[in-house]
Short mmCIF file of C-alpha atoms and ligand atoms in Angstrom, two decimals:
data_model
loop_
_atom_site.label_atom_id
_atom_site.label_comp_id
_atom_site.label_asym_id
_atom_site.label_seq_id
_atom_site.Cartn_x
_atom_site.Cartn_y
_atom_site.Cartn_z
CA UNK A 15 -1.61 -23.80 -18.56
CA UNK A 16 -4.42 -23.63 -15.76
CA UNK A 17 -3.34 -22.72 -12.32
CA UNK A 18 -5.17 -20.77 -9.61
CA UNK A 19 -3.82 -18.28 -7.17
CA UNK A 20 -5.10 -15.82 -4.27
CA UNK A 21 -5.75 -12.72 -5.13
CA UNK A 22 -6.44 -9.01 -3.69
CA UNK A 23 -8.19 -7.17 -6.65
CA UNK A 24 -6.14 -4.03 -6.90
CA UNK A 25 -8.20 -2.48 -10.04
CA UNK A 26 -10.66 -3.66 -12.51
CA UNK A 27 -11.65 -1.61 -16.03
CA UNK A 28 -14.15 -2.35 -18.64
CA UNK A 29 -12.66 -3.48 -21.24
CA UNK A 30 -14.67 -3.55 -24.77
CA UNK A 31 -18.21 -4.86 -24.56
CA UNK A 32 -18.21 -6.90 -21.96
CA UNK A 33 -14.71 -7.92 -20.74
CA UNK A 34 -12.87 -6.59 -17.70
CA UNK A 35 -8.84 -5.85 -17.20
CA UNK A 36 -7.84 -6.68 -13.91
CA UNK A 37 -4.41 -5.73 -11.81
CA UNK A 38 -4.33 -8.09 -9.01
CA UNK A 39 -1.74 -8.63 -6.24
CA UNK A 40 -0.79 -12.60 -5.93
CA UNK A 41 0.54 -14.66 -3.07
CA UNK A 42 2.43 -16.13 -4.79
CA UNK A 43 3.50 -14.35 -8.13
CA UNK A 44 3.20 -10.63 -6.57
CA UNK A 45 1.42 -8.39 -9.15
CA UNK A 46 -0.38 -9.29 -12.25
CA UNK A 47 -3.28 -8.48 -14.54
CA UNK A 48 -5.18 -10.86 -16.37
CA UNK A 49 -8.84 -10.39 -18.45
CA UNK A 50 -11.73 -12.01 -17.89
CA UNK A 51 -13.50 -12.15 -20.59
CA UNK A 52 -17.74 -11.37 -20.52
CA UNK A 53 -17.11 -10.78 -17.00
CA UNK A 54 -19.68 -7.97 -17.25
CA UNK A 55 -21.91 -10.57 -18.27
CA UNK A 56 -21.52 -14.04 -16.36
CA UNK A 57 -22.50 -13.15 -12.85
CA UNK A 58 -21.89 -17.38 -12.15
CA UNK A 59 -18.29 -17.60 -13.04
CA UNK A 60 -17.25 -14.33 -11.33
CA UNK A 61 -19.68 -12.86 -8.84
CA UNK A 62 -18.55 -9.80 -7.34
CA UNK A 63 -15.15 -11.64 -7.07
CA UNK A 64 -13.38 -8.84 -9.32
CA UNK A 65 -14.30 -6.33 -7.07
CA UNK A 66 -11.63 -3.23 -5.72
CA UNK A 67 -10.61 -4.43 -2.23
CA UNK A 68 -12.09 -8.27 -2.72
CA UNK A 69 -9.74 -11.27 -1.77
CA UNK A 70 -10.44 -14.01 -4.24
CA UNK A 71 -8.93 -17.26 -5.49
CA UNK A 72 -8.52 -16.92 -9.16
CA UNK A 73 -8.55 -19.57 -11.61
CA UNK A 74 -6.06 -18.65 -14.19
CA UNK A 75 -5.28 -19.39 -17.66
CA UNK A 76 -1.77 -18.90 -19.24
CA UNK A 77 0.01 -18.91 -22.53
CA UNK A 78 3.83 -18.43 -22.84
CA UNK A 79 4.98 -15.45 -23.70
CA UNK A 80 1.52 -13.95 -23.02
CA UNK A 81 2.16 -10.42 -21.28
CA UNK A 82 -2.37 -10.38 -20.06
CA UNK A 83 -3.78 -13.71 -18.20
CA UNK A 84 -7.00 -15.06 -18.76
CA UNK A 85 -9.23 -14.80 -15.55
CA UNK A 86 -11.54 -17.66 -15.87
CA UNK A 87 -13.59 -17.78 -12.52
CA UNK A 88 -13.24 -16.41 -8.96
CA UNK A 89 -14.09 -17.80 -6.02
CA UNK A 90 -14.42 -14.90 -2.54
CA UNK A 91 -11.92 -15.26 0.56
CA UNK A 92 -13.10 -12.28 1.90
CA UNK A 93 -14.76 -9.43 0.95
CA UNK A 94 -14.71 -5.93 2.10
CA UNK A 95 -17.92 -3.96 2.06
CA UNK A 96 -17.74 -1.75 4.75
CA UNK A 97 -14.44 -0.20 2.97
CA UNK A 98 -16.34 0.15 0.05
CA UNK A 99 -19.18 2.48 1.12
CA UNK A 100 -17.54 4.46 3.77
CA UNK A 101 -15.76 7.46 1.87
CA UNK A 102 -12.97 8.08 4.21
CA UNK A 103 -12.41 4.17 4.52
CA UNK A 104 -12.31 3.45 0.23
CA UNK A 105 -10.18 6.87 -0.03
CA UNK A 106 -7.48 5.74 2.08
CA UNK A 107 -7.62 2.16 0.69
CA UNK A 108 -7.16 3.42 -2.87
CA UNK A 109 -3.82 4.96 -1.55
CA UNK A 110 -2.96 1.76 -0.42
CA UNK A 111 -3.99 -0.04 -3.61
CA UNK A 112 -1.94 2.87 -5.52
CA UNK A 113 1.13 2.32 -3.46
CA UNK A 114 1.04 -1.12 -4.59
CA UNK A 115 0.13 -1.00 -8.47
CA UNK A 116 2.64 1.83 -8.15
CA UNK A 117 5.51 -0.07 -6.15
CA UNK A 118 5.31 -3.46 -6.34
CA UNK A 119 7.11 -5.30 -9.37
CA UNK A 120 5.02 -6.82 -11.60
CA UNK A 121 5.17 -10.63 -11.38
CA UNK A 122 7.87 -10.97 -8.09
CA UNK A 123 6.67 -13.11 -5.51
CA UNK A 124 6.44 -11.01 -1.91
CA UNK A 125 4.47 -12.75 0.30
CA UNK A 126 5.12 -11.22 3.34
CA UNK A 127 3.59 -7.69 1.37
CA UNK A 128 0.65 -9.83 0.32
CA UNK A 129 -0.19 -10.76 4.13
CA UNK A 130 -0.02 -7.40 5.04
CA UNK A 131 -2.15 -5.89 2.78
CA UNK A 132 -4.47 -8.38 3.06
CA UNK A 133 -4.26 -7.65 6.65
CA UNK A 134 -4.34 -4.20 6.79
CA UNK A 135 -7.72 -4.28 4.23
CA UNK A 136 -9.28 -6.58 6.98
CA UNK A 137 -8.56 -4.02 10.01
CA UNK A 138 -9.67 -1.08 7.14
CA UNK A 139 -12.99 -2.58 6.80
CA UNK A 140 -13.62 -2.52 11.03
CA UNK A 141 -13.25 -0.05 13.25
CA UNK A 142 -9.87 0.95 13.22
CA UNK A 143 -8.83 4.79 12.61
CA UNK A 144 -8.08 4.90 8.92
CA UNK A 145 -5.18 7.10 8.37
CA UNK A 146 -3.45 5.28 11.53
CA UNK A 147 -3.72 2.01 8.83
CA UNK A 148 -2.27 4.03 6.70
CA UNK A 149 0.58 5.63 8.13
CA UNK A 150 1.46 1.79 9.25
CA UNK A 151 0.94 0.22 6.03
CA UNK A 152 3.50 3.01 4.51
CA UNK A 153 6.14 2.46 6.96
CA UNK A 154 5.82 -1.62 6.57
CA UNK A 155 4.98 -2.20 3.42
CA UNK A 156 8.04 0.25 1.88
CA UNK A 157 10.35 -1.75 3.75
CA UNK A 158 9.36 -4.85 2.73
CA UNK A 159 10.37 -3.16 -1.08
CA UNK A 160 13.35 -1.92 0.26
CA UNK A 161 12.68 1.14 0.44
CA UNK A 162 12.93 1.50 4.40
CA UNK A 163 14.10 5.16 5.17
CA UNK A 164 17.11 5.05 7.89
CA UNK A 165 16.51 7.34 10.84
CA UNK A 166 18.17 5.96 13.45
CA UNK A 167 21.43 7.70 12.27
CA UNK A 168 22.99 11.15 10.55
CA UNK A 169 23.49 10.60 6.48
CA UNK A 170 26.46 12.96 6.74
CA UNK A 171 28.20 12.75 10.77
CA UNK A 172 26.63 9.49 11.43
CA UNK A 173 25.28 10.20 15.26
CA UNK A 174 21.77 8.88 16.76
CA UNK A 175 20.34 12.30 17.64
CA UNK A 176 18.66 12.53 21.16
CA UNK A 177 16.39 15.65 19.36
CA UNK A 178 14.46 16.63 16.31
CA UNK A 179 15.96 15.48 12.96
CA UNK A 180 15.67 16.74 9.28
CA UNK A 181 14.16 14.36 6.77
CA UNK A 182 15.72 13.80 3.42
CA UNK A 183 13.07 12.33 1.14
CA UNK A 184 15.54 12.31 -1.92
CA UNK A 185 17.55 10.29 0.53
CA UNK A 186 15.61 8.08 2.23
CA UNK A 187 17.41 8.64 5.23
CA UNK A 188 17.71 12.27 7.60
CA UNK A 189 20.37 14.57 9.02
CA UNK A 190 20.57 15.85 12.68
CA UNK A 191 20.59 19.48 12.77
CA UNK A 192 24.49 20.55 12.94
CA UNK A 193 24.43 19.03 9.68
CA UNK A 194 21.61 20.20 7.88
CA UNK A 195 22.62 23.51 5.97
CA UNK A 196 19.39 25.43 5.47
CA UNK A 197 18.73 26.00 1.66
CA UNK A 198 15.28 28.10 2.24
CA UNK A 199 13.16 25.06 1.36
CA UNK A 200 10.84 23.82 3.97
CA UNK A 201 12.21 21.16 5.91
CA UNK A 202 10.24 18.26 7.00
CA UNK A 203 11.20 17.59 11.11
CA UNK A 204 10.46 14.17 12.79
CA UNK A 205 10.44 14.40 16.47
CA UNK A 206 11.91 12.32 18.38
CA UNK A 207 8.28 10.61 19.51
CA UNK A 208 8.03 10.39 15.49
CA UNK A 209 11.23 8.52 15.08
CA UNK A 210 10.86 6.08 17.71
CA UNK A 211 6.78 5.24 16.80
CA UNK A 212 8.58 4.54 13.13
CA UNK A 213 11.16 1.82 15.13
CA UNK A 214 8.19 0.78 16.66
CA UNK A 215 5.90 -0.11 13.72
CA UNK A 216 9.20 -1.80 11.81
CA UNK A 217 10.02 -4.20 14.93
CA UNK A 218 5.86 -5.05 16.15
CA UNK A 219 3.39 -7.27 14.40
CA UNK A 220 0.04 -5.94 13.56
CA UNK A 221 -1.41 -7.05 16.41
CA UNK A 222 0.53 -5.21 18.94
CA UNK A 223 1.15 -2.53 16.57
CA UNK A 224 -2.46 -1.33 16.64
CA UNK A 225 -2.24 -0.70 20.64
CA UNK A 226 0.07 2.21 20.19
CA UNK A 227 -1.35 5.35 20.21
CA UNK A 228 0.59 8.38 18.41
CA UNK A 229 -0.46 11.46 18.91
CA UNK A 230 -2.15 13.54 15.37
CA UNK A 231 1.43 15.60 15.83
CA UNK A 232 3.23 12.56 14.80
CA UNK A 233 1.13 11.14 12.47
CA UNK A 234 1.03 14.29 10.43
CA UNK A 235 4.63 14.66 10.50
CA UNK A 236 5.34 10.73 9.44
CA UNK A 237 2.33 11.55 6.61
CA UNK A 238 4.74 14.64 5.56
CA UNK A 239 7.70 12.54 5.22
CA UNK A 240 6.39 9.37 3.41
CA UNK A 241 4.86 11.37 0.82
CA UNK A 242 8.22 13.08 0.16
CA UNK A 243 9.59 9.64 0.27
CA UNK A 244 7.13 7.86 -2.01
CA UNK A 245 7.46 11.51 -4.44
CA UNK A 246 11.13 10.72 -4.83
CA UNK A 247 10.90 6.92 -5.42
CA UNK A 248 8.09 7.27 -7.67
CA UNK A 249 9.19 10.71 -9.46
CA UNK A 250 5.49 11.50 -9.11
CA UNK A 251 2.61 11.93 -6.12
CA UNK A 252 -0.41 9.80 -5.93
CA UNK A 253 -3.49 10.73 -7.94
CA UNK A 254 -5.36 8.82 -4.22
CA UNK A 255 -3.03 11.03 -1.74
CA UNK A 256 -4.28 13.85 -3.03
CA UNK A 257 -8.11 13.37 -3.12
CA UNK A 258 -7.46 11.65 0.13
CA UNK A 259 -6.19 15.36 1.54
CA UNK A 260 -9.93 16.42 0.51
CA UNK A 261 -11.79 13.54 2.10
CA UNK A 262 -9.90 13.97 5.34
CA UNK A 263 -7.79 17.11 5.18
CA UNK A 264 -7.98 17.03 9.09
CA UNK A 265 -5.18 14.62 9.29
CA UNK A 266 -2.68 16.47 6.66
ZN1 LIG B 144 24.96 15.07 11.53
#
């Protein structure tokens, strides 16, 4: 069965001589991966259209019960050089990408996490401070998964703390601090500025969204707690979060 879809290339291997495996994130089927087959070799039918980063349309071949589509041709929506050869820029897109391959289900339809990735990829190849994308994309695109931590009240006494509260990665979710029994382990604190730039980034669209301006203090302790958060969902940490913490180990 033929059918085409848009696409944001997520990863691409060589595969054999001359064919390519591709993970892609769909509009409309959520995540996928399909080969194309002499794709190292046919510059017509596939251009740079398989590309990390690249938003294509791809023309799609399926068999039932066939785990691997076949990637015919690609046409380019947009692509996204400037991410691409800017090292800070391609190191905190491939944490993105990761938090998708990683998250996403493969072949569930989430459209509203395709627009904002493909969004987010579009402000990531302008001007726009990197990790700020970042930080944003986390917040969003985790709770359109479902995976939205809740910090607007106490896991255990259920108040809305005017102060500092604890975050509880394992959780999801935080304790104010008559609650939180100190085990010796460091504890990750979001401020109060932290908490409500969170509520902030949930409730805005991107456009307004990118007008706030957080201080570093906030972003690093937001960067703290999603990666405790993501570690806990994902039983693991990102191979890209942690190069990323070499590329730009000012903002960690
Ligand atoms: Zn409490």
């Amino acid at each position: 069965m033929k059918s085409k879809t848009e696409a944001i290339i997520i990863s691409s291997m060589n595969l054999g001589e001359a064919d390519k495996l591709v993970t892609f994130f769909s509009l409309d089927r959520g995540m996928l991966k399909g080969v194309a087959r002499n794709a190292r070799k046919s510059f017509r039918r596939f251009g740079a259209g398989l590309e990390t980063f690249t938003i294509s349309r791809l023309h799609l071949f399926e068999r039932e019960h066939q785990e691997l589509a076949r990637i015919e041709s690609t046409d380019i929506i947009e692509q996204h050089a400037s991410i691409c050869c800017d090292l800070d820029r391609s190191a905190v897109g491939a944490v993105m990408l990761e938090l998708v391959r990683e998250m996403a289900p493969l072949g569930e339809r989430n459209a509203p996490a395709f627009l904002l990735l493909s969004h987010v990829l579009h402000l990531l190849d302008g001007r726009e401070d990197p990790l700020f994308l970042l930080r944003i994309f986390e917040i969003k695109f985790l709770s359109l998964l479902g995976y939205q931590p809740k910090l607007d009240h106490c896991l255990s006494c259920g108040i809305r703390p005017k102060g500092e509260v604890i975050f509880l990665g394992m959780k999801g979710g935080m304790l104010c601090p008559d609650c939180m029994v100190s085990s010796g382990e460091p504890q990750i604190r979001l401020s109060q500025g932290a908490v409500g730039f969170y509520y902030h980034v949930l409730r805005m669209d991107m456009d307004k969204v990118c007008r706030l301006k957080p201080s570093p203090a906030i972003m690093q302790e937001l960067d703290l707690a999603f990666s405790a958060h993501t570690f806990h969902i994902l039983g693991k940490r990102l191979k890209s979060a942690e190069f990323l913490k070499i590329v730009l180990p000012l903002g960690h």
